[in-house]
Every structure is written in C-alpha cells, then in structure tokens.
CSV table of C-alpha atoms in Angstrom, one decimal:
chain,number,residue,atom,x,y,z
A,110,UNK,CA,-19.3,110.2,26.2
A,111,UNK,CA,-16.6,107.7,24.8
A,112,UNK,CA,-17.4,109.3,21.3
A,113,UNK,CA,-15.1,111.9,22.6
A,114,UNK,CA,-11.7,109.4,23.1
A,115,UNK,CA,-12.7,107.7,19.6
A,116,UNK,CA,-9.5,108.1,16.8
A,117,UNK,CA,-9.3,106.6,13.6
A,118,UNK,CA,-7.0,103.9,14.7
A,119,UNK,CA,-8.9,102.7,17.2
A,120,UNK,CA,-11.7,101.4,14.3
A,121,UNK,CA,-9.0,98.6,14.1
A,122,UNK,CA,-10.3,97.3,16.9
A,123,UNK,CA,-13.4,96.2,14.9
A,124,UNK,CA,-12.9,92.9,12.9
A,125,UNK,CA,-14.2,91.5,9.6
A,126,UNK,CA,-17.5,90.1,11.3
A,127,UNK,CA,-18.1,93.8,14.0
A,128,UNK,CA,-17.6,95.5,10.3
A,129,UNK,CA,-19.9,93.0,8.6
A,130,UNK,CA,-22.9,93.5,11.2
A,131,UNK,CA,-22.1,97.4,10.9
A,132,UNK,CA,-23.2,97.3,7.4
A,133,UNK,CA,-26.0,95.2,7.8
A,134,UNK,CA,-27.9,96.9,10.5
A,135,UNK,CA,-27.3,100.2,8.9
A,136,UNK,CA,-28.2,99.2,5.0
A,137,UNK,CA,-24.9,100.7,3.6
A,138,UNK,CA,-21.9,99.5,1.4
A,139,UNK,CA,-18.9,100.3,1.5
A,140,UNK,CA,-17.3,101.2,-2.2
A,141,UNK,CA,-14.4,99.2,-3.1
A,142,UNK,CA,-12.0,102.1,-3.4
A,143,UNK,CA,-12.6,103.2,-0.2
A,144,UNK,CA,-10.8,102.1,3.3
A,145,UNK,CA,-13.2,100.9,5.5
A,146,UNK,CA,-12.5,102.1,8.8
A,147,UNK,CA,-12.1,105.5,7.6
A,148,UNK,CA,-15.0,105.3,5.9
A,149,UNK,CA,-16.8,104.3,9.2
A,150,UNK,CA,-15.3,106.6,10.9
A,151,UNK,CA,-16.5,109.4,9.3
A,152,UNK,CA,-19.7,107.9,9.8
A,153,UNK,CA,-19.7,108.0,12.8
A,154,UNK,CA,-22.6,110.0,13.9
A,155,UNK,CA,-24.7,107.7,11.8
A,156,UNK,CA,-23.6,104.7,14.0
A,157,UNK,CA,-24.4,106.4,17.2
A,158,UNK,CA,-27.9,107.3,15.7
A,159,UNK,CA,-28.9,103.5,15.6
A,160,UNK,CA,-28.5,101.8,18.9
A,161,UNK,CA,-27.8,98.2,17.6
A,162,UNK,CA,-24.9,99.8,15.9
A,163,UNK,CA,-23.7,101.7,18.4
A,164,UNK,CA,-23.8,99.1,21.1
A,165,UNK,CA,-21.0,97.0,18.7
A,166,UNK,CA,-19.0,100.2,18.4
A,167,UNK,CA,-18.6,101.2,21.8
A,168,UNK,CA,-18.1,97.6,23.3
A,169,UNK,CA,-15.4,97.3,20.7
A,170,UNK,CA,-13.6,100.1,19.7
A,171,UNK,CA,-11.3,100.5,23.0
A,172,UNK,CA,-10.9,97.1,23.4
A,173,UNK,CA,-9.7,94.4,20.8
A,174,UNK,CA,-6.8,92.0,21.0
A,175,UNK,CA,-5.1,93.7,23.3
A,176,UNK,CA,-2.3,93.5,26.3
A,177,UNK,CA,-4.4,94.5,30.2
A,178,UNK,CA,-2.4,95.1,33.5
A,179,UNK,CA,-4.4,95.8,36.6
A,180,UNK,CA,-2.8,97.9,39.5
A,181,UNK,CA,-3.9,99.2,43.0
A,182,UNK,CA,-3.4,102.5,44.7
A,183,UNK,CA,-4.2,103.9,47.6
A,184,UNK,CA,-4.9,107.6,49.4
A,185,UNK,CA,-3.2,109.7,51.8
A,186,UNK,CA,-2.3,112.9,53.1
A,187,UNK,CA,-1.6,114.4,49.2
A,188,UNK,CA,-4.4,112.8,47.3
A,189,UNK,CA,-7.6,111.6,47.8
A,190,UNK,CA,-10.8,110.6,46.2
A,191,UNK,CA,-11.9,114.3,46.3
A,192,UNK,CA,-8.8,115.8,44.7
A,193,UNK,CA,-8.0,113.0,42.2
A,194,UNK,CA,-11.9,113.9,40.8
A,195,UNK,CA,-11.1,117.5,40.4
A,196,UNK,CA,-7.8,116.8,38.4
A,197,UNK,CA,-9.9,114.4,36.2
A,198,UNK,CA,-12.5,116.6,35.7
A,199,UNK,CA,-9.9,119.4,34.7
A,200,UNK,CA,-9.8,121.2,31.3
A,201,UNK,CA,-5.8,120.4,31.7
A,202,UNK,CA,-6.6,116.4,30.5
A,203,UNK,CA,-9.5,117.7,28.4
A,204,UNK,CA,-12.3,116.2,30.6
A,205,UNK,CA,-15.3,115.4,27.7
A,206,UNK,CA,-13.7,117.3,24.7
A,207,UNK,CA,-13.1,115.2,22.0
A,208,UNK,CA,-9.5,114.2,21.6
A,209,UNK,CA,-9.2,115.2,18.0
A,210,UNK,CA,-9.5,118.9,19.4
A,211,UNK,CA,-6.7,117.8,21.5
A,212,UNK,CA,-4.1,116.4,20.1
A,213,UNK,CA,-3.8,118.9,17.2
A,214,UNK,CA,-1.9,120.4,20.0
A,215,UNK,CA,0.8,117.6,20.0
A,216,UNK,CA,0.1,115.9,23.1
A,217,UNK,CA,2.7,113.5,23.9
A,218,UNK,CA,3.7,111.6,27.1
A,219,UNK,CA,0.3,113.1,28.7
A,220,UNK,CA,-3.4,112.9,29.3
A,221,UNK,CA,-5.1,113.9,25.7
A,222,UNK,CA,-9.1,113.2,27.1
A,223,UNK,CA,-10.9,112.1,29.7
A,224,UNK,CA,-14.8,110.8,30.1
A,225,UNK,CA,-16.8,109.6,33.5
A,226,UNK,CA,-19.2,106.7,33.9
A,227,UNK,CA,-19.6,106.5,37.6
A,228,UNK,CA,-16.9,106.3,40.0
A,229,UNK,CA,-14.9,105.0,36.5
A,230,UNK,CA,-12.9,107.3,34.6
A,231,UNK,CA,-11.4,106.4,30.9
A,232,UNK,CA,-8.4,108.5,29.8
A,233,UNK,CA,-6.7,108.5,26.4
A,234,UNK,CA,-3.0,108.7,26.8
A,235,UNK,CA,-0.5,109.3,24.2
A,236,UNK,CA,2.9,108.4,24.5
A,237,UNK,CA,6.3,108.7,22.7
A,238,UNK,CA,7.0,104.8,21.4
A,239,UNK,CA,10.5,105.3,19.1
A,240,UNK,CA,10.8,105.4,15.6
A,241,UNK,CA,9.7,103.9,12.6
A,242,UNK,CA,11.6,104.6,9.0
A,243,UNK,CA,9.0,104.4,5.6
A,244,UNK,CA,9.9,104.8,2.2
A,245,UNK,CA,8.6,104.8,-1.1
A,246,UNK,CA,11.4,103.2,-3.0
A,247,UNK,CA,12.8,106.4,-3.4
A,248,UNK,CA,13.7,108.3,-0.5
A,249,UNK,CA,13.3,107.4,3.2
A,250,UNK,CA,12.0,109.1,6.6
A,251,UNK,CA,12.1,108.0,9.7
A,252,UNK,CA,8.9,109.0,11.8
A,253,UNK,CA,7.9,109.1,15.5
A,254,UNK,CA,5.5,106.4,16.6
A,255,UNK,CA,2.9,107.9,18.7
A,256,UNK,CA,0.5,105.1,20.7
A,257,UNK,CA,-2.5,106.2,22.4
A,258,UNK,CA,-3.1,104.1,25.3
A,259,UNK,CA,-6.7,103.7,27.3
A,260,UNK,CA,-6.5,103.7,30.9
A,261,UNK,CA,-9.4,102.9,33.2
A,262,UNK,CA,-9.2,104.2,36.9
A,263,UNK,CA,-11.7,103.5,39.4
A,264,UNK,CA,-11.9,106.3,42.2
A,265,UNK,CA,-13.6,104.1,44.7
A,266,UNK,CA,-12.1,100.9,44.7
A,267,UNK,CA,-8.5,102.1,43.9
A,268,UNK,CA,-7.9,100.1,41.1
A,269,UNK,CA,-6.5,101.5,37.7
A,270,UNK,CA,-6.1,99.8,34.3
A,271,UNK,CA,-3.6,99.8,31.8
A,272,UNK,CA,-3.8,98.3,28.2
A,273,UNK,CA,-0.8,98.2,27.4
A,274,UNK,CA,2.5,95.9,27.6
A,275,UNK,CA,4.7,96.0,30.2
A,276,UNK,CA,7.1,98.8,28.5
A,277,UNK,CA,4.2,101.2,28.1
A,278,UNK,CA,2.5,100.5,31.4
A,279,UNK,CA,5.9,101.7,32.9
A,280,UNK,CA,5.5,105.0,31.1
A,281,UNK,CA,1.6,105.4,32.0
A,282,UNK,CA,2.4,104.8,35.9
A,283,UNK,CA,5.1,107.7,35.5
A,284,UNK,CA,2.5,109.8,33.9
A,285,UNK,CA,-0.1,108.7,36.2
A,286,UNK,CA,2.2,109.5,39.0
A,287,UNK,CA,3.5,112.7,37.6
A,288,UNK,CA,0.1,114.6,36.6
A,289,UNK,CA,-2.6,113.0,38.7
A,290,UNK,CA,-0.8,112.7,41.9
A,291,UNK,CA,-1.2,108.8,42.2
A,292,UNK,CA,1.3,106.9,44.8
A,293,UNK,CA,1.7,104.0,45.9
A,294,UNK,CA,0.4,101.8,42.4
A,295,UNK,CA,1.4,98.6,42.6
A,296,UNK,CA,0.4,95.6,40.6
A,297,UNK,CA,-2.2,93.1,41.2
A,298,UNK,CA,-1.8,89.5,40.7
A,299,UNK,CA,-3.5,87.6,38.1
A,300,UNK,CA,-3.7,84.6,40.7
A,301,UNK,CA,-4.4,86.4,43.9
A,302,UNK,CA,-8.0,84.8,44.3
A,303,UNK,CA,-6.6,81.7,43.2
A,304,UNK,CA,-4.5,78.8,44.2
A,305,UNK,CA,-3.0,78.1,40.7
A,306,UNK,CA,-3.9,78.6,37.0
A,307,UNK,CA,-6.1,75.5,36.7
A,308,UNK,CA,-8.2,76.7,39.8
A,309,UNK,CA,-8.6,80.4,37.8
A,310,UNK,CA,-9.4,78.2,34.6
A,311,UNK,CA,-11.9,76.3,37.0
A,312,UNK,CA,-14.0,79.9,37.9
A,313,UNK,CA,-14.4,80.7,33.9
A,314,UNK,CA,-17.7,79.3,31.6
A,315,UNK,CA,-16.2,76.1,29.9
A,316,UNK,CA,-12.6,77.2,31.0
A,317,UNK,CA,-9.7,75.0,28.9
A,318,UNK,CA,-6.1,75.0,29.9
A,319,UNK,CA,-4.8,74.7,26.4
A,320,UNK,CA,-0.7,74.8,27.0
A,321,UNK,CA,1.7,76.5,29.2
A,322,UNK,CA,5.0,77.1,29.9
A,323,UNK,CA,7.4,76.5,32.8
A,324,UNK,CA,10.7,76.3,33.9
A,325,UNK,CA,11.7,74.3,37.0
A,326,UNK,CA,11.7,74.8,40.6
A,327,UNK,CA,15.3,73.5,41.2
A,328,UNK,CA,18.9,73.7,39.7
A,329,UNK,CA,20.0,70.2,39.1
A,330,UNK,CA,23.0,69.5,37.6
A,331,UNK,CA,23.3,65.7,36.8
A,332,UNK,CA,27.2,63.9,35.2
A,333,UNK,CA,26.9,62.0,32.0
A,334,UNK,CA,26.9,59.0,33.6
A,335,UNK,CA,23.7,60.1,35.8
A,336,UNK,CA,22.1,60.4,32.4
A,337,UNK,CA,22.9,57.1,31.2
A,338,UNK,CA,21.3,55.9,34.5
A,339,UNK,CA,17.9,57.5,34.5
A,340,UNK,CA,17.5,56.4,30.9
A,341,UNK,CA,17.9,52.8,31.9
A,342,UNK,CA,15.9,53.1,34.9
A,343,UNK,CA,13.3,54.3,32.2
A,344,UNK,CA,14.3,51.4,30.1
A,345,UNK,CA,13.5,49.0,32.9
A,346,UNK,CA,10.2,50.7,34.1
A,347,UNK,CA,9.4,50.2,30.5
A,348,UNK,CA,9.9,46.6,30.5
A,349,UNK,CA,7.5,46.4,33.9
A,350,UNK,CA,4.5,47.4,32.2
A,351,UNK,CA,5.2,44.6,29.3
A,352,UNK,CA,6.3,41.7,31.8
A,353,UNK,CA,4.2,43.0,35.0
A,354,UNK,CA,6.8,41.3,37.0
A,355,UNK,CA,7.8,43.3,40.3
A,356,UNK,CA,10.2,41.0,41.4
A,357,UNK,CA,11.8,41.1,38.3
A,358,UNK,CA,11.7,45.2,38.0
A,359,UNK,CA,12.8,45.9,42.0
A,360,UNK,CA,16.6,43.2,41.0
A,361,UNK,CA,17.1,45.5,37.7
A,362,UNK,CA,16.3,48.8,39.7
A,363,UNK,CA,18.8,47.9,42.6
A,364,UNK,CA,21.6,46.7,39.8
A,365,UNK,CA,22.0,50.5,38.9
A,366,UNK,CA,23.1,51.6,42.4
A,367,UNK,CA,21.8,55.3,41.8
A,368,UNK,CA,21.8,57.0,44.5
A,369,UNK,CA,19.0,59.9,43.7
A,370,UNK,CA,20.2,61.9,46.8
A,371,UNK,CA,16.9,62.5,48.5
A,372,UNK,CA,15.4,64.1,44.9
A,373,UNK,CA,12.5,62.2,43.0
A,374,UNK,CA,12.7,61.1,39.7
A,375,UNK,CA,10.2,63.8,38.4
A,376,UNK,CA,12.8,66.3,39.4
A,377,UNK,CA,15.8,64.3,37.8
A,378,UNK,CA,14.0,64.1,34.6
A,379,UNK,CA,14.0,68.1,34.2
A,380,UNK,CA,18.1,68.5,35.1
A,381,UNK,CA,19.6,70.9,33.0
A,382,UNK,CA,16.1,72.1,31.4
A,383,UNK,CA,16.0,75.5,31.0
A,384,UNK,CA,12.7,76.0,30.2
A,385,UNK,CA,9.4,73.5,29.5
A,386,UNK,CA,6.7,73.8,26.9
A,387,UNK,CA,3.6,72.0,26.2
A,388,UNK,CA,0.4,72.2,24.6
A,389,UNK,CA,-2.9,69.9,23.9
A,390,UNK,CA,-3.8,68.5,20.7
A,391,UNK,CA,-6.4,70.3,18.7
A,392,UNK,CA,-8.8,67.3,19.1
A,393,UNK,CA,-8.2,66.8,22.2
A,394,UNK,CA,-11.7,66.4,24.6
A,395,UNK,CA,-9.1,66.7,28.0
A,396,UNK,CA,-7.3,70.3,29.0
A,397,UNK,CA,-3.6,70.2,30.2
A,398,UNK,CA,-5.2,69.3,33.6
A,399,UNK,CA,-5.6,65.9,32.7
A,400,UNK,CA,-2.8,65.1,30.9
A,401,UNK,CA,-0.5,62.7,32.6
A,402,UNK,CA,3.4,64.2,31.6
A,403,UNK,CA,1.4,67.6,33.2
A,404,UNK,CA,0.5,65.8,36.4
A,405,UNK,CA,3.7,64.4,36.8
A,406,UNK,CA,5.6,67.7,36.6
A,407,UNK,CA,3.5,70.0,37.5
A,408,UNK,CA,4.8,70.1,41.2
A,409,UNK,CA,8.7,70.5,39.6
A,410,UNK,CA,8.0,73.2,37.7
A,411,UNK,CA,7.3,77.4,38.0
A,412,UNK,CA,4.4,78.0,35.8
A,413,UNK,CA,5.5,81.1,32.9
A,414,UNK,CA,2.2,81.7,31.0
A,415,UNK,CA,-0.7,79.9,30.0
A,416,UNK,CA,-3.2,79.8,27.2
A,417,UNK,CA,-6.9,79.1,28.5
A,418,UNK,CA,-9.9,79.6,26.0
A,419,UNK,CA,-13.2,80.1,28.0
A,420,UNK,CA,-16.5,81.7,27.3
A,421,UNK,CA,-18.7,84.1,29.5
A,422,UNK,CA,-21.9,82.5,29.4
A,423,UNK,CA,-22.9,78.7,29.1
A,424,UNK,CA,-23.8,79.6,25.2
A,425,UNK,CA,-21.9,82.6,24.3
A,426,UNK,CA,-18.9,83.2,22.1
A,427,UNK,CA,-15.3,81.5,22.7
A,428,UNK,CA,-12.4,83.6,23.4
A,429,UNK,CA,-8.1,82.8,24.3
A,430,UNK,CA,-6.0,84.7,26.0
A,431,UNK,CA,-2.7,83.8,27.6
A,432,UNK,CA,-2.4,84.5,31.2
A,433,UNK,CA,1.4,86.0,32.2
A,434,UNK,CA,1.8,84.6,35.3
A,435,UNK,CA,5.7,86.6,35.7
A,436,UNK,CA,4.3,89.3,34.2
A,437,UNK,CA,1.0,89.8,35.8
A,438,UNK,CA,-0.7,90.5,32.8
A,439,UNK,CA,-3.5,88.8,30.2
A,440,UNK,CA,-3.1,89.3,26.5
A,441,UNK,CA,-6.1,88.2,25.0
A,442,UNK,CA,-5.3,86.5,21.8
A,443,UNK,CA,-9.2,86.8,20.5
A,444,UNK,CA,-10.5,90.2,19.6
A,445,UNK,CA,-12.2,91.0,22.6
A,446,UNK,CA,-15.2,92.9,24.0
A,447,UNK,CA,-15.7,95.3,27.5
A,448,UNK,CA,-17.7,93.1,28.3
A,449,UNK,CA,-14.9,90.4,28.1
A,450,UNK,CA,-12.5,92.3,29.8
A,451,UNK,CA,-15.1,93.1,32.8
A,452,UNK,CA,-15.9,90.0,33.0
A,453,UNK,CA,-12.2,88.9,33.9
A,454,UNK,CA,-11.3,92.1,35.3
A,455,UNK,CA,-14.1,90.7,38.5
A,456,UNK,CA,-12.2,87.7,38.7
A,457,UNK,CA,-8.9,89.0,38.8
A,458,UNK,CA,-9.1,92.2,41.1
C-alpha cells in the first residue's frame, strides 16, 4: 500500500484547494490552532476509509510541484528481472512496512520502504542534503537536512524515475547502483520522440509554448564598426517598409559594402550574445511558435528550457512546467497529480 511510504512532509504536497475538498467530503474542521497537515495526517486512517478522499490523497501526496528525471537500465549477467524483484521485495529496504517504523532507525543515504503495483515498484529514499542553522534569537544550531526522495522503477520496461533535481538524482543512481545492483542507468531524453520542443508541445491537450531560453549555435565575434553597419542596414530596411521602394533599398544596401562573410543576418544579430530569453504576453492568443523574432532565430539558436502550459484532457485542469532541454528533466511549476506525471511520463519514455 502507498499508506506505508506516507511521512508528514509529504502532506505538503496537498494545496489550499486538495485541503479544502478534504474537509468537505469528510464534514470536518480544522481548529484554528491546529497545523493542518498534521492534523490530516493523523487522520489518516479516516481519509483512507472514504474513497473520494482517499483518491485526492494518494494521487497527490507523492507528487506535487516537483523536479522528475527519467532513466533507462538494462540486464545482464549480474542482475536481472528475477533478482532485482527479490532485492525489492527484501526486509533489507522494508518491502510494505510503513516507513515511520523505519526510519526511527536513522536511515540515511538508503532505501527506507518499498511498495509494488505491478511490474512498478515505489521506493522512499532518504538522503543526506547538508546543513541548515535555526535559531531562536537566542542561541543557534545547525541541523542536518534529511530529503526523502520517491523513486519509481519499472521491472519490465527498464525504466526508473527519480524526483528529484539533478544533485540528488546523482546520489539516488549511486544508491540505486550500490544496493540494488542496477548498471548501466542512463538518462532519457525529454525530446527523444520528438523533433523539437514545439513538436512535444504539439502531442499535449491545448499545448502552449509560453517562453524559452536559448543561447546560440555559433561564436561570432563582430568589430565596432561591424556594429555600426548592421544597425544601419536595420535602419535602411526600416525605411523600405515606409517608402516600399526596392530600387531605392538595394543603392543604400550596396553603399555599406559589408561583407557578411557567408553568415546571414539572423546570425549577425546574436554576435556576442551570451544567452537569449523570451516570453509571450499574458494576453496573448498566439504561443512562441508564432511569434515572428522566434521564427527568425529560432534556427541560430540552442534551445535551454522552455515553459509550456497544457492540459490532459480537452476540458480538464491547466498545468506548467518547464521542460530542461540540457538537463533532461521537467519541473512542473503547477502542483501536479500521478496522473499528470503518467500522462507525460508516456510521452517522454
């Protein structure tokens, strides 16, 4: 059961509105000097009795606004489907006991729990994540930081799941390949299935490219007086679209003897940029696709990240999340659902 892998801290997954429809369906209020997600926490049982209730819970709690990473693996001679099933299953990564009989024993940098739904397996992990120093006005202390991370790994198609950032992933791939025996993880590409980030926006409900960032394909370095040139050639393809006189806008063009070298003015335009940013109006009807500076540059440049918003189905809710194209990894920017997360977990692997 997922019950087992629930903490306290993971009822900040739920939001204002998961809390609000909590309360409703169950009849209860929650007093005023009393913090909420502990007190539904300890209610927990009481949520899982009502199957409304529980559906929010358990399509929430794990998930969230929150960092994903996808990765492959593959079998061989020292682990295969068989054996990485039995190490699952072990009492050593506390396969179905509830994790707050486990990490009373101060689990750290390892497997805490462990629950099966098919050929998918959901671990809690805790790991070591520095220090943080609190005080009181008085005195200080500084404190560990423990972060319990959920990993999803799928015995039959290979694939494993991280949510976490790139930092932490490293550490769950060493304790992946440390305790279960996993080799040969490597990570998937967002855009594998896809020819660019506007194609992947293209496969999702009502996808919207809302902004992006870039830096360019090529190195150009350009002398002041280069700079002075493409401004007036600017200029003077300015003054075309006033007069509409080609005659007029070829004489001016060949006055500034510039020779571009073989390179096209989209490219000149982004000498010496180190990076590029842009984003669409709030009331905008037309996604970055359609934008003209986009279309222009688009070909000059090495796409970053990306923010798309998108839905699942036609009616359903709307979500963000920015895609890290360098990275490899989707940070979804809206409190999310599994459901959310499967749904672009299909399109991605």
């Amino acid at each position: 059961m997922l019950k087992n892998l629930y903490t306290q801290v993971d009822f900040l997954n739920l939001t204002t509105d998961d809390i609000a429809r909590l309360t409703d369906i169950l009849d209860i209020d929650i007093p005023e000097d009393k913090d909420k997600y502990e007190y539904l926490f300890e209610r927990i049982n009481t949520i899982e009795d009502n199957q409304e209730a529980n559906s929010i819970l358990t399509n929430k709690v794990l998930a969230g606004q929150v960092t994903v990473k996808w990765f492959k693996y593959s079998y061989d001679e020292n682990i295969n489907k068989d054996k990485l099933i039995e190490k699952l299953q072990s009492e050593d990564f506390g396969f179905d006991v509830d994790v707050g009989n486990r990490i009373s024993s101060n689990i750290s940098n390892d497997i805490a729990s462990v629950v099966c739904d098919g050929d998918v397996y959901t671990l809690k992990v805790f790991i070591f994540d520095g220090y943080k120093r609190h005080n009181n006005g008085i005195v200080s202390k500084r404190e560990m930081i423990m972060k319990n991370i959920i990993v999803k790994i799928n015995v039959e198609n290979c694939w494993v799941e991280i949510r976490a950032n790139d930092e932490r992933c490293n550490k769950i791939i060493r304790i992946l390949e440390v305790r279960l025996g996993l080799v040969n993880l490597s990570g998937s590409r967002i855009l594998k299935n896809y020819v660019n980030i506007n194609d992947f926006k293209n496969s999702l409900v009502d996808g919207f490219h809302l902004n992006y960032k870039a830096v360019p394909s090529e190195l150009i370095k350009l002398t002041e007086e280069d700079g002075v040139k493409i401004a007036n050639m600017i200029a003077i393809i300015d003054d075309y679209f006033e007069e509409k006189n080609s005659e007029i806008l070829l004489s001016r063009l060949d006055e500034l003897e510039f020779d571009l070298d073989g390179l096209s003015l989209s490219s000149l335009l982004l000498a010496g940029v180190d990076s590029v940013g842009m984003k669409i109006r709030n009331d905008s009807e037309n996604d970055m696709s359609n934008q003209s500076l986009y279309a222009i540059l688009k070909d000059h440049l090495i796409e970053d990240s990306s923010y798309i918003r998108f839905k699942t189905t036609p009616n359903g809710e709307q979500y963000t999340m920015r895609i890290g194209i360098k990275t490899n990894s989707i940070v979804f920017k809206s409190s999310v659902t599994e459901d959310v997360i499967n749904y672009i977990r299909e399109r991605v692997l």
